[in-house]
Coordinates of C-alpha atoms in Angstrom, one line a residue:
M296 CA -185.6 -150.0 147.0
S297 CA -183.1 -151.9 144.8
G298 CA -183.0 -154.1 141.8
R299 CA -185.9 -152.7 139.8
P300 CA -189.1 -151.8 140.3
T301 CA -191.7 -154.5 140.5
R302 CA -195.3 -152.9 139.8
L303 CA -196.7 -149.7 138.2
S304 CA -196.4 -148.1 141.8
D305 CA -193.2 -147.8 142.3
F306 CA -192.5 -145.1 139.8
A307 CA -195.0 -142.9 141.9
G308 CA -193.8 -139.5 142.6
L309 CA -191.5 -137.1 140.9
W310 CA -188.3 -137.1 139.2
A311 CA -185.5 -135.2 138.1
L312 CA -185.0 -135.8 134.2
R313 CA -182.5 -135.2 131.8
R314 CA -181.9 -135.9 128.6
E315 CA -179.7 -136.4 125.6
I316 CA -180.4 -135.9 121.8
D317 CA -178.9 -136.8 119.0
D318 CA -180.1 -136.5 115.7
R319 CA -178.2 -138.2 112.9
K320 CA -180.8 -136.4 110.1
S321 CA -180.1 -133.3 111.2
G322 CA -176.6 -133.5 112.4
Q323 CA -177.9 -131.8 115.3
T324 CA -177.6 -132.4 119.3
G325 CA -180.2 -131.5 122.1
S326 CA -180.3 -131.5 125.7
L327 CA -183.4 -131.6 127.6
S328 CA -183.4 -130.7 131.8
G329 CA -186.2 -130.6 134.0
E330 CA -188.5 -133.4 135.8
S331 CA -191.3 -135.9 135.3
S332 CA -194.4 -136.4 137.6
F333 CA -196.2 -139.7 138.1
Q334 CA -199.1 -138.8 139.5
P335 CA -201.9 -141.3 140.3
T336 CA -205.4 -141.6 138.3
Q337 CA -208.1 -144.4 138.4
D338 CA -206.5 -145.9 135.1
G339 CA -203.0 -145.7 136.2
L340 CA -200.2 -143.0 136.7
L341 CA -200.1 -139.8 134.3
Y342 CA -196.8 -139.4 133.4
R343 CA -196.0 -135.7 132.9
E344 CA -192.7 -134.4 131.8
E345 CA -191.6 -130.7 131.4
G346 CA -187.6 -129.1 131.1
T347 CA -185.9 -126.9 129.6
L348 CA -185.2 -127.8 125.7
K349 CA -181.7 -126.5 123.9
L350 CA -181.7 -128.0 120.2
G351 CA -178.6 -127.5 118.3
D352 CA -178.1 -123.7 117.5
Q353 CA -182.1 -122.5 118.2
P354 CA -182.7 -120.7 121.5
Q355 CA -183.7 -122.7 124.2
L356 CA -187.5 -123.4 124.6
T357 CA -189.5 -125.2 127.1
A358 CA -191.6 -128.7 126.0
S359 CA -193.4 -130.8 127.4
R360 CA -195.7 -134.1 127.2
T361 CA -198.1 -136.1 128.7
Y362 CA -198.7 -140.4 128.2
L363 CA -201.0 -142.7 130.7
W364 CA -199.0 -145.7 132.5
S365 CA -201.2 -148.0 133.4
E366 CA -201.3 -152.2 134.5
V367 CA -202.0 -154.7 132.1
S368 CA -201.2 -157.6 135.0
D369 CA -198.6 -157.9 137.6
T370 CA -196.1 -158.0 135.0
E371 CA -196.9 -155.5 132.3
I372 CA -197.2 -151.9 131.9
D373 CA -198.6 -150.2 128.9
V374 CA -198.3 -147.2 127.9
S375 CA -200.5 -144.9 126.2
F376 CA -200.6 -141.3 124.4
E377 CA -202.8 -138.6 126.2
D378 CA -205.4 -139.3 124.0
G379 CA -205.7 -142.7 124.6
R380 CA -203.7 -144.1 121.7
P381 CA -201.5 -147.1 122.4
F382 CA -197.8 -146.4 122.4
H383 CA -196.0 -149.5 123.8
R384 CA -195.9 -151.9 126.1
F385 CA -192.8 -153.4 128.3
N386 CA -191.9 -155.9 131.4
L387 CA -191.3 -155.4 134.3
T388 CA -189.9 -158.5 135.1
K389 CA -186.8 -157.7 133.2
T390 CA -184.2 -155.4 134.5
M391 CA -183.8 -154.0 130.4
P392 CA -187.1 -154.5 128.9
Q393 CA -187.9 -153.6 125.0
A394 CA -190.8 -151.8 123.8
E395 CA -191.5 -150.8 119.9
H396 CA -194.4 -148.6 118.5
L397 CA -195.2 -148.6 114.8
C398 CA -195.5 -145.0 113.7
L399 CA -195.6 -145.1 109.8
P400 CA -193.7 -144.2 108.3
D401 CA -191.6 -144.3 111.6
F402 CA -190.4 -147.1 114.0
Y403 CA -189.5 -146.4 117.5
N404 CA -187.5 -148.9 119.6
V405 CA -186.7 -148.0 123.4
T406 CA -185.0 -149.8 125.9
Y407 CA -185.8 -149.2 129.7
D408 CA -182.6 -150.1 132.0
F409 CA -184.0 -150.3 135.4
Q410 CA -180.6 -151.9 136.6
G411 CA -179.8 -148.9 138.9
W412 CA -183.0 -148.3 140.5
P413 CA -184.0 -146.1 141.2
V414 CA -181.8 -144.4 138.8
W415 CA -183.3 -145.4 135.5
T416 CA -182.9 -145.0 131.7
S417 CA -185.0 -144.9 128.8
D418 CA -183.0 -145.4 125.5
W419 CA -185.2 -144.4 122.4
R420 CA -183.8 -145.1 118.7
V421 CA -186.4 -143.7 116.2
L422 CA -186.1 -144.2 112.2
G423 CA -188.1 -143.4 109.2
P424 CA -187.6 -141.7 105.6
K425 CA -186.9 -137.8 107.5
K426 CA -186.1 -139.3 110.6
D427 CA -183.0 -140.5 112.5
Y428 CA -182.6 -139.8 116.3
R429 CA -181.2 -141.0 119.8
M430 CA -183.2 -140.1 122.9
F431 CA -181.4 -141.0 126.2
S432 CA -183.2 -140.1 129.0
T433 CA -182.0 -140.6 132.9

């Protein structure tokens, strides 16, 4: 594969995961190293990530999260929280799609980058009264 993903099934499988975290509110940086997987379900792909999280001077811990990715159309992917609440939607026809999520009082913005597919990134910027951080994942 090269170029960019063209359908949801292109994400299926196991991926290496690296994440850098810059928390501007606390002045801490961190990282996560692990893996993510996209497993087929009747509703799309179940995304699960797990890794070792290190934030500032705190002890390392195991972190995980789960989302459901589903195809809305030939060009759009919906990402939902594990409990089914909507999270964001992005367009697969773009090599650098963006999406937003408002979770009052916080605002989440993501830019995916598929230019180096199958290596890809997500760049999250989160702002709110008590939040100001960036998470960059490869």
